PDB file of C-alpha atoms and ligand atoms in Angstrom:
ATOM      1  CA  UNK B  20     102.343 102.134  76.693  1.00 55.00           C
ATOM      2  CA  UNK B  21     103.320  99.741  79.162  1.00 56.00           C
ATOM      3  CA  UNK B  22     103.900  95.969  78.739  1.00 54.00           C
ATOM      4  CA  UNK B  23     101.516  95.307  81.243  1.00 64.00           C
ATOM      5  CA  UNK B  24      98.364  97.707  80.029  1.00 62.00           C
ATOM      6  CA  UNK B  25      99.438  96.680  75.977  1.00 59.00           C
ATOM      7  CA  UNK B  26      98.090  93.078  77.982  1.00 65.00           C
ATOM      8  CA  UNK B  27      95.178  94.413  79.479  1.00 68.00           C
ATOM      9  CA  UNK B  28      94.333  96.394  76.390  1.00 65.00           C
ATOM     10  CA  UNK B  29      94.465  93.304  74.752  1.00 66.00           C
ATOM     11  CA  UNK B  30      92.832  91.233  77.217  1.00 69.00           C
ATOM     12  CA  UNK B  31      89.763  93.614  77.283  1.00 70.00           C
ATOM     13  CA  UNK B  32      89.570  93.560  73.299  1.00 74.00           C
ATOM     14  CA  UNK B  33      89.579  90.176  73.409  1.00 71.00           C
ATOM     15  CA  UNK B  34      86.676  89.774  75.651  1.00 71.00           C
ATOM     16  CA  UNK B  35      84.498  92.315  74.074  1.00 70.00           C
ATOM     17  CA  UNK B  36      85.144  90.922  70.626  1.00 71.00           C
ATOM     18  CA  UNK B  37      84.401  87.418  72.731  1.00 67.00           C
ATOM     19  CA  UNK B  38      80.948  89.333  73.543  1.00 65.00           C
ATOM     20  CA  UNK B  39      80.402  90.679  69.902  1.00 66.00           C
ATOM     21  CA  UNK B  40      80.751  87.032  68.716  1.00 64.00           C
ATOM     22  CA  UNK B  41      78.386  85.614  71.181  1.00 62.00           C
ATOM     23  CA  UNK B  42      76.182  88.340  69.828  1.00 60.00           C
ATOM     24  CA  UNK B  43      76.370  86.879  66.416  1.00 58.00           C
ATOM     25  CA  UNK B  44      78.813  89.690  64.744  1.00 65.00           C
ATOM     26  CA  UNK B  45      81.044  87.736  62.431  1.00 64.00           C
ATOM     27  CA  UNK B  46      82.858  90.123  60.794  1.00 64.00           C
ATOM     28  CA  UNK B  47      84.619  93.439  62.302  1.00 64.00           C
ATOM     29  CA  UNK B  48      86.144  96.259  59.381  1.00 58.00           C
ATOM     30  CA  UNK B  49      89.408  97.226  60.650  1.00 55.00           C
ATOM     31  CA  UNK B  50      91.103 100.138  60.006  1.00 51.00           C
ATOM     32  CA  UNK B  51      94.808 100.541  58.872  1.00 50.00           C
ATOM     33  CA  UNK B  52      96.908  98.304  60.542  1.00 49.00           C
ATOM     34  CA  UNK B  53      99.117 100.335  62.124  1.00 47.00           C
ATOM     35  CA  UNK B  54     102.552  99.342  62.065  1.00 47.00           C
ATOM     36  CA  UNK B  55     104.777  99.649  65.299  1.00 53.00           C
ATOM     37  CA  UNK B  56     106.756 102.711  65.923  1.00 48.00           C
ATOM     38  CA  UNK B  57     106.258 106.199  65.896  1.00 39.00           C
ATOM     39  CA  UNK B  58     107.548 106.153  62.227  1.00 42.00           C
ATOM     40  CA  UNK B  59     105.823 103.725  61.201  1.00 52.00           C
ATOM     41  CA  UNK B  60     104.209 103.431  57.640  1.00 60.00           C
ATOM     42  CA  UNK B  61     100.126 102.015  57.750  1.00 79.00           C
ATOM     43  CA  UNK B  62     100.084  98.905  55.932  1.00 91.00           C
ATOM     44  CA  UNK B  63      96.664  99.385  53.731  1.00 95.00           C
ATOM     45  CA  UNK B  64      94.311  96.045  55.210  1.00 96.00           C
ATOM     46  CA  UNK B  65      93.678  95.130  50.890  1.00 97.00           C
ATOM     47  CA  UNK B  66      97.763  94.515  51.370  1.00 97.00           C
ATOM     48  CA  UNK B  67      97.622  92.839  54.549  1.00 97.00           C
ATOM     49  CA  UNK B  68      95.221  90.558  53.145  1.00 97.00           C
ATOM     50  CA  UNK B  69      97.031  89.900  50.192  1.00 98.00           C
ATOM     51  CA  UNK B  70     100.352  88.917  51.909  1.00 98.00           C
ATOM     52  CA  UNK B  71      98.321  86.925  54.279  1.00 98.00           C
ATOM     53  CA  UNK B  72      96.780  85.316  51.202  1.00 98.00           C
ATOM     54  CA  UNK B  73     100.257  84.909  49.451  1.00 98.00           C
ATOM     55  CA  UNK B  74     101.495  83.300  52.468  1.00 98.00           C
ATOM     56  CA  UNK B  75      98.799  80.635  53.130  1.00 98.00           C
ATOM     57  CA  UNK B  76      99.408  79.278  49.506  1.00 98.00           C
ATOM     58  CA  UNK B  77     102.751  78.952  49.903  1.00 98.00           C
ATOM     59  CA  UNK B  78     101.607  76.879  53.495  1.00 98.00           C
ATOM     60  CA  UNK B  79      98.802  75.521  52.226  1.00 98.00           C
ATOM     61  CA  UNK B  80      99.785  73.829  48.324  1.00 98.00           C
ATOM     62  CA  UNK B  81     103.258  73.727  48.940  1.00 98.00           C
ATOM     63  CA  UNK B  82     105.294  73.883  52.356  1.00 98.00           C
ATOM     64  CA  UNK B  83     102.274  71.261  54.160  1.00 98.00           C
ATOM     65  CA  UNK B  84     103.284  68.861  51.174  1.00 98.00           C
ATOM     66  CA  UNK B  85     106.811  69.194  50.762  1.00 98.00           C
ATOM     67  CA  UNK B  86     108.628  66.155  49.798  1.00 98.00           C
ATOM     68  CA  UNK B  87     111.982  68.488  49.248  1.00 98.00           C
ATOM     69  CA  UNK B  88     114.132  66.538  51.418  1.00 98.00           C
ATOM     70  CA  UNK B  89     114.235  63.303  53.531  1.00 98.00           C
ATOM     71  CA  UNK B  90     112.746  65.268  56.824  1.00 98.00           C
ATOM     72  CA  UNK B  91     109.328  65.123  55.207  1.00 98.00           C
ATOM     73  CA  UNK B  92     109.849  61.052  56.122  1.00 98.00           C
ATOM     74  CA  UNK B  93     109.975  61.955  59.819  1.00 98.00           C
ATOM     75  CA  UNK B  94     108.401  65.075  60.607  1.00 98.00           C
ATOM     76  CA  UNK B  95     104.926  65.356  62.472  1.00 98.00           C
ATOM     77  CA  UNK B  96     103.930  68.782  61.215  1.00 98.00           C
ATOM     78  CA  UNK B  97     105.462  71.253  59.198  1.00 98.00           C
ATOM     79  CA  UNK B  98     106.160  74.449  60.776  1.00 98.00           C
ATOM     80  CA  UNK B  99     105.855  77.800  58.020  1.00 98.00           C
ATOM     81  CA  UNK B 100     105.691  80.263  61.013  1.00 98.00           C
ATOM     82  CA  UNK B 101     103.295  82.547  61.766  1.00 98.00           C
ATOM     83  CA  UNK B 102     102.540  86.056  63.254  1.00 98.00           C
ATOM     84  CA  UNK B 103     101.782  89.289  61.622  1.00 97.00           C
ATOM     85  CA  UNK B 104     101.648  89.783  57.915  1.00 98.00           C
ATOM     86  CA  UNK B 105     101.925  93.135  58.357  1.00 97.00           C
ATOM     87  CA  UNK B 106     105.275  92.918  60.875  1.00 97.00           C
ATOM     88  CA  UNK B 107     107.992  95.231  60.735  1.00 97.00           C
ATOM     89  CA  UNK B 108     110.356  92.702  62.762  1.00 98.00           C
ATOM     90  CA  UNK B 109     111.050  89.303  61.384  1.00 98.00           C
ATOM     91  CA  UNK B 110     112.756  86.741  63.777  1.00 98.00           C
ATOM     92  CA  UNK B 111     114.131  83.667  61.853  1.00 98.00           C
ATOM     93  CA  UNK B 112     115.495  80.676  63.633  1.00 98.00           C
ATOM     94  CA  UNK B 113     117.187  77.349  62.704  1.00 98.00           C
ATOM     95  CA  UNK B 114     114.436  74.816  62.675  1.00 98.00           C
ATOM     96  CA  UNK B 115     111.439  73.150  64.415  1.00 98.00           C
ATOM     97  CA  UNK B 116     112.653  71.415  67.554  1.00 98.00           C
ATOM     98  CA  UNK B 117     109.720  68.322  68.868  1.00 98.00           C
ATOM     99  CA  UNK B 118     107.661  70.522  70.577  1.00 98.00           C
ATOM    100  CA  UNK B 119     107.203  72.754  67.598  1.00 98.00           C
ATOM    101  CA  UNK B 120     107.118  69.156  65.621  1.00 98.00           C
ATOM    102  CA  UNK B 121     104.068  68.101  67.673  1.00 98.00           C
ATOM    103  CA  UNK B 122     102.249  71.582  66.974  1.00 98.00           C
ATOM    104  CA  UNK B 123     103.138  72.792  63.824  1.00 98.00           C
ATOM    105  CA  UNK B 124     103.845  76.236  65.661  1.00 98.00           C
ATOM    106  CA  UNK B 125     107.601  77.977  65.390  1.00 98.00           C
ATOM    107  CA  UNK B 126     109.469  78.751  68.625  1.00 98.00           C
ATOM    108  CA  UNK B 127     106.619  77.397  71.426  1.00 98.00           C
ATOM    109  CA  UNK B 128     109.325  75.036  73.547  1.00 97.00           C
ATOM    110  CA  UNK B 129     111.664  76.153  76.211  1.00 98.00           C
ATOM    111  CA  UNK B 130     114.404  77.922  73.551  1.00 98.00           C
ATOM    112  CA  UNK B 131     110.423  79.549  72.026  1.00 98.00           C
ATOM    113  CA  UNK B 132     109.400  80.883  75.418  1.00 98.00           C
ATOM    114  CA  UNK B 133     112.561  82.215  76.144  1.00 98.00           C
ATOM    115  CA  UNK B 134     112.550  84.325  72.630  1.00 98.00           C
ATOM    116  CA  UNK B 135     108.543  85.863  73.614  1.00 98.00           C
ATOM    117  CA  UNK B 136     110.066  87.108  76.717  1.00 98.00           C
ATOM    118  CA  UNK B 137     113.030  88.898  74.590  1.00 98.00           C
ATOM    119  CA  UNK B 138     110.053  90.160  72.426  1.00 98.00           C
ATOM    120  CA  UNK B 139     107.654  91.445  75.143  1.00 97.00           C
ATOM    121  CA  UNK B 140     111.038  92.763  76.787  1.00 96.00           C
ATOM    122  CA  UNK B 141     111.179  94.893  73.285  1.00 97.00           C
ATOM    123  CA  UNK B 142     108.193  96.001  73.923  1.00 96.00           C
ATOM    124  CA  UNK B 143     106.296  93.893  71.427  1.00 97.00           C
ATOM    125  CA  UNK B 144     103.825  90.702  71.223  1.00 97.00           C
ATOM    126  CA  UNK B 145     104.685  87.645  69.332  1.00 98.00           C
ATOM    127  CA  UNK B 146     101.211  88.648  67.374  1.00 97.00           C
ATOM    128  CA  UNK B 147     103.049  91.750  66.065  1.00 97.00           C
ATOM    129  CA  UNK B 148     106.160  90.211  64.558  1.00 98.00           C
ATOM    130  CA  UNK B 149     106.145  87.375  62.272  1.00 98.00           C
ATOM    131  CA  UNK B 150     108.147  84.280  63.769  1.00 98.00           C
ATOM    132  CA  UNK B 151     109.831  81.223  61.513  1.00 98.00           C
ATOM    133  CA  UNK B 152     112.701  79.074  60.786  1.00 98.00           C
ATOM    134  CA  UNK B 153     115.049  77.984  57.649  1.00 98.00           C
ATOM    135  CA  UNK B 154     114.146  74.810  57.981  1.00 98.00           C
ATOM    136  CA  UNK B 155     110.390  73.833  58.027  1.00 98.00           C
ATOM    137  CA  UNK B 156     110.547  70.444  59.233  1.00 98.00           C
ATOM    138  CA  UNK B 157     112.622  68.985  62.328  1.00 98.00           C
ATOM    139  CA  UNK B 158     115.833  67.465  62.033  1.00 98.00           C
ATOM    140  CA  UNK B 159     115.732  64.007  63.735  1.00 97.00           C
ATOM    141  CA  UNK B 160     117.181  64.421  66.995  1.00 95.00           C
ATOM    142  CA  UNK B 161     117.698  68.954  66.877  1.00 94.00           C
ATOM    143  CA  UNK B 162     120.439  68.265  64.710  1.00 97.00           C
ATOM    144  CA  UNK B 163     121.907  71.030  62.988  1.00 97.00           C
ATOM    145  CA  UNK B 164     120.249  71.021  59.348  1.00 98.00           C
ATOM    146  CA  UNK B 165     122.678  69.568  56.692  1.00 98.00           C
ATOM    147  CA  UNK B 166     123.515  71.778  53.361  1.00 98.00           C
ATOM    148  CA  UNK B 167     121.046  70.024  51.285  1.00 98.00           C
ATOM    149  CA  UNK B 168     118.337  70.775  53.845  1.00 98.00           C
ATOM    150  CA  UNK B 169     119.116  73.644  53.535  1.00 98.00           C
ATOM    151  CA  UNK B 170     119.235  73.761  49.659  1.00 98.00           C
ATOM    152  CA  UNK B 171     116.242  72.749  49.479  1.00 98.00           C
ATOM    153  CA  UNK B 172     114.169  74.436  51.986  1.00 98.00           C
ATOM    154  CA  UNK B 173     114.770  78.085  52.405  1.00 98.00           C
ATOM    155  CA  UNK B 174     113.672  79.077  49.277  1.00 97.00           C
ATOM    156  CA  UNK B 175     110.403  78.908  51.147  1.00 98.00           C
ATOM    157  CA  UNK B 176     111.627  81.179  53.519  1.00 98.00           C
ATOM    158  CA  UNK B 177     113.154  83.543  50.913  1.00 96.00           C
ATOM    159  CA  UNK B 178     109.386  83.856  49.154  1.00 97.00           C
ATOM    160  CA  UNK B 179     108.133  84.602  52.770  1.00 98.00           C
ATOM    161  CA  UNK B 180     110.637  87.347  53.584  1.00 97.00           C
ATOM    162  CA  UNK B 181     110.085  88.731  50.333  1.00 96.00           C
ATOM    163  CA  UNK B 182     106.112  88.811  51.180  1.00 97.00           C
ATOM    164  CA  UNK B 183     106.691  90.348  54.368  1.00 97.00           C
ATOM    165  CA  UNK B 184     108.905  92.763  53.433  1.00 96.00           C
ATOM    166  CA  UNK B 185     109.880  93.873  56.967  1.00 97.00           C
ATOM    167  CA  UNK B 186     112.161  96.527  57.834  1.00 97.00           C
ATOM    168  CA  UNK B 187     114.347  94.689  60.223  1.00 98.00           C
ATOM    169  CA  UNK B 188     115.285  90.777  60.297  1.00 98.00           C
ATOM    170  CA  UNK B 189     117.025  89.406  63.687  1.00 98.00           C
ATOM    171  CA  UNK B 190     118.730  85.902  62.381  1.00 98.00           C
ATOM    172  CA  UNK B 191     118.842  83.664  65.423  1.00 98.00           C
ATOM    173  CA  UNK B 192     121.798  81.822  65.822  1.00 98.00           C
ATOM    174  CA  UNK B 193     124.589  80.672  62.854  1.00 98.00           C
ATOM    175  CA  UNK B 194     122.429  78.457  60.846  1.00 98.00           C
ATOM    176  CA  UNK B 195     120.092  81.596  60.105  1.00 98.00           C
ATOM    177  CA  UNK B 196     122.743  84.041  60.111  1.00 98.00           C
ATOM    178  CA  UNK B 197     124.809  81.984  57.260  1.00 98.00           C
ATOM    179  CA  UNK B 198     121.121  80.836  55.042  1.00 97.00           C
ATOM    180  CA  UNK B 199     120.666  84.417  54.779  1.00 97.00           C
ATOM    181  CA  UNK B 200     123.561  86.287  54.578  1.00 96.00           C
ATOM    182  CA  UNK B 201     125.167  83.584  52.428  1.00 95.00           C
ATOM    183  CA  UNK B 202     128.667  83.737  54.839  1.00 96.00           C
ATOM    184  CA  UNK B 203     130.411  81.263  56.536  1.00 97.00           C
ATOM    185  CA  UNK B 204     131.429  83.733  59.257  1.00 98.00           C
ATOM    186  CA  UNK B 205     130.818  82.263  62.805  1.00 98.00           C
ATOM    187  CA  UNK B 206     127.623  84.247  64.794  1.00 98.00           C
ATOM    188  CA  UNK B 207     130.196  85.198  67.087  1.00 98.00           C
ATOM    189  CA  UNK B 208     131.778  87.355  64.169  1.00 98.00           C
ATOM    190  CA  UNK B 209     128.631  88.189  62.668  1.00 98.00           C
ATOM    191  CA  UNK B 210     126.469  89.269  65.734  1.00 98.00           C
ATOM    192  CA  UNK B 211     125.859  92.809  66.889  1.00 98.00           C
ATOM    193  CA  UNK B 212     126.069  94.797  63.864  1.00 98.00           C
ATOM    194  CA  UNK B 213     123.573  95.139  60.746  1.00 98.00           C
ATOM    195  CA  UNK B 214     124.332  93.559  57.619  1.00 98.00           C
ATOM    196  CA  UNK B 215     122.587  93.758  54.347  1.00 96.00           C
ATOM    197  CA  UNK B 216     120.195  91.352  53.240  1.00 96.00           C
ATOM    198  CA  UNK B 217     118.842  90.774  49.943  1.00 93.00           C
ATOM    199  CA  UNK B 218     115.481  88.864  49.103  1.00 83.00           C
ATOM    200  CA  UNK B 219     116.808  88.336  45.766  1.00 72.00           C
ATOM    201  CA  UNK B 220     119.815  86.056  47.115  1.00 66.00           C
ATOM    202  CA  UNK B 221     121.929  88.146  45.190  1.00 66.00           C
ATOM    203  CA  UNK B 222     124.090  91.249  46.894  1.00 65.00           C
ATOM    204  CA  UNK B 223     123.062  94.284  45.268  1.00 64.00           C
ATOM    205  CA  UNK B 224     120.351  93.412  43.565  1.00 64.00           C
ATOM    206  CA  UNK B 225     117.106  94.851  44.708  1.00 74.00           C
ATOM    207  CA  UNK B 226     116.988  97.228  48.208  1.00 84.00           C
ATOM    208  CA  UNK B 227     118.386  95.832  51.146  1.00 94.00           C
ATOM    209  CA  UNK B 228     116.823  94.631  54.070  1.00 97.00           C
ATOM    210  CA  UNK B 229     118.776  95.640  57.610  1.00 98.00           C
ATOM    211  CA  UNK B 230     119.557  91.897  59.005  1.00 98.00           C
ATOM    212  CA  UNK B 231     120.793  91.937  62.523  1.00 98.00           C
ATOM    213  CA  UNK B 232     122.202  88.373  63.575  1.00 98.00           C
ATOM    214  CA  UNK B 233     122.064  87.288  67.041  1.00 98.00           C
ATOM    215  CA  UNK B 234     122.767  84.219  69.416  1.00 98.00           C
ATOM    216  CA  UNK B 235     119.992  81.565  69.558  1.00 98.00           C
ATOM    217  CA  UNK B 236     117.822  81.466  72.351  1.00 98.00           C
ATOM    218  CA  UNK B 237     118.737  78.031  73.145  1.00 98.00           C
ATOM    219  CA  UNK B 238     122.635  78.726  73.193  1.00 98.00           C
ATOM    220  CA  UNK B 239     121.205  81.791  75.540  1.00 98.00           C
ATOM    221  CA  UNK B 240     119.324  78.923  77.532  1.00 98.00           C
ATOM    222  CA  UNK B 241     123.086  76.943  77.851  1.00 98.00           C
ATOM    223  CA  UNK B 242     124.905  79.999  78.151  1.00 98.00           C
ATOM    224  CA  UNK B 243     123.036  82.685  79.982  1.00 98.00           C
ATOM    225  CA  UNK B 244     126.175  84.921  80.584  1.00 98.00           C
ATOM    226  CA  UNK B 245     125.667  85.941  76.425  1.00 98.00           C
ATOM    227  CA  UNK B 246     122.223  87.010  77.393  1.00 97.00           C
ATOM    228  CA  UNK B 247     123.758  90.685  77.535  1.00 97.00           C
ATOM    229  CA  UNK B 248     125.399  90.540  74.483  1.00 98.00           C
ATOM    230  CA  UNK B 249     121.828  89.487  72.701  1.00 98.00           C
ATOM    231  CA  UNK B 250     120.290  91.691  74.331  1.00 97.00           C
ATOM    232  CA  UNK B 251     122.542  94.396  73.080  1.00 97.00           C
ATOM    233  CA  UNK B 252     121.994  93.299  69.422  1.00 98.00           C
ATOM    234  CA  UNK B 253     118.480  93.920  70.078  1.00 98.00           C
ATOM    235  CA  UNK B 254     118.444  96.833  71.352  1.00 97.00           C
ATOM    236  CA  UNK B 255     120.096  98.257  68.266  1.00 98.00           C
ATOM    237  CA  UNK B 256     116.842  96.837  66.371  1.00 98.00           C
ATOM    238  CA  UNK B 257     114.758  99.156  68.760  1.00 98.00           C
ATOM    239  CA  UNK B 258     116.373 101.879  67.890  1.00 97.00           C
ATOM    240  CA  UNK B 259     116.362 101.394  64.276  1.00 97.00           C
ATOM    241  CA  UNK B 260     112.685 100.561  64.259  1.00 97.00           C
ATOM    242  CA  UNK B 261     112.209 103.733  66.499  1.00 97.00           C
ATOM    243  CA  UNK B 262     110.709 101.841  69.315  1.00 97.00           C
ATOM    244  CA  UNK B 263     111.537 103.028  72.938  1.00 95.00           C
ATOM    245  CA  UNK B 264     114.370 101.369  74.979  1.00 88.00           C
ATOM    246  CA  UNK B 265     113.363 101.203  78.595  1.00 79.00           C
ATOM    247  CA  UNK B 266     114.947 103.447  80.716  1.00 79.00           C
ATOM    248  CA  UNK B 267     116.634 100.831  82.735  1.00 76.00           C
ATOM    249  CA  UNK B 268     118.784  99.405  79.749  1.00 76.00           C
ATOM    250  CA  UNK B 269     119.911 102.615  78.796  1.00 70.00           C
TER     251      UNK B 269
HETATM  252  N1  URA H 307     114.506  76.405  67.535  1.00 94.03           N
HETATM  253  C1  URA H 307     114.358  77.000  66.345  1.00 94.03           C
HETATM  254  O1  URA H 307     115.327  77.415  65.708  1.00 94.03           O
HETATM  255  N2  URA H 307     113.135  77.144  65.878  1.00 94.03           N
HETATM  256  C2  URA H 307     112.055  76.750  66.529  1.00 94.03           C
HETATM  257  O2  URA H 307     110.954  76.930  66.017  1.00 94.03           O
HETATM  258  C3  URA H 307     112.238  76.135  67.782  1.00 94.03           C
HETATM  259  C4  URA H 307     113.470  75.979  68.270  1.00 94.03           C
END
């Protein structure tokens, strides 16, 4: 299906479900969720519900109060991510920047809209994947996020990742690449091949995940001539996750 009638399916579900609630339905059983991909395992909705669950107490009792490290002094919001809890692609970035500061939502400024159009270009929604950052609060001026930042605040994200169990991570930029692969390699070295990642912060313990590293979308904003490369790196995500490469980019 085409980007363009995936929108106007979507647009036409959301007005009739827009008409169902005007009609005083409250509730609608779903099915399955389907996950994307023509291989794709169903994610049962009890599961879906529980990871949701899972996930909102981590947001809710712990993230949204986090007094970890001095950024809970000067952040607005806290920003835990959001999207699917039944995605197979996780995109994790570096941290919030002040628009995603303001509105406690990961990836919605200029470097954010940039990485939706590399996920509708993959044929996907933002709604689909799930979408967060090492860091849940914003370094004072976009700094990059010192090593007891770090320390302290991507155990969240480890508890998340092992929630979502996806099939595929993209890390975007060094910060994530580094958290989660626990190198010091730069994402110049590191990009454009799959590494394995483990949830238990330990290599070889537990099953891999397939971690793809990438450039950030705001180094692609500085330095659009790396678009290509990125856009290489995910098109080997496609194809693991089965999904179709347009014809164009092959
Ligand atoms: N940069 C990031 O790494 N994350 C965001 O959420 C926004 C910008």
């Amino acid at each position: 299906m085409s980007a363009e009638s995936q929108e106007s399916t979507r647009a036409a579900l959301r007005q009739h479900l827009e008409t169902e609630r005007l009609l005083g339905v409250s509730e609608v059983p779903l099915p399955p969720v389907e996950r994307l991909g023509s291989t794709a395992a169903v994610v049962p909705p009890a599961e879906v519900q529980a990871r949701r669950e899972a996930l909102d107490r981590i947001d809710n009792e712990r993230v949204k109060v986090c007094t970890r490290c001095a950024l809970s002094q000067t952040r607005t919001r806290t920003v835990f991510g959001q999207g699917s809890p039944a995605a197979r692609l996780v995109f994790v970035g570096e941290a919030p920047g002040h628009d995603e500061d303001m509105q406690g939502v990961a990836f919605i400024g200029r470097a954010g809209q940039l990485l939706t159009r590399m996920i509708e270009a993959m044929g996907l929604s933002r709604d689909e994947v799930f979408i967060c950052n090492v860091l849940k609060c914003r370094p004072p001026d976009n700094r990059t996020p010192a090593a007891d930042e770090i320390a302290a605040c991507s155990p969240y994200l480890f508890e998340q990742l092992t929630i979502l169990q996806p099939e595929v991570i993209v890390a975007l930029g060094a910060p994530a690449a580094q958290t989660l692969l626990k190198s010091t390699e730069s994402i110049g070295r590191l990009r454009g091949r799959f590494h394995d990642f483990y949830t238990s912060g330990t290599p070889l313990v537990g099953e891999p995940t397939p971690l793809m590293p990438t450039y950030h979308p705001a180094y692609l904003l500085r330095s659009p001539g790396e678009k290509r490369k990125a856009w290489d790196d995910l098109m080997k995500v496609m194809d693991h996750l089965g999904l179709p490469i347009p014809e164009q980019y092959r």
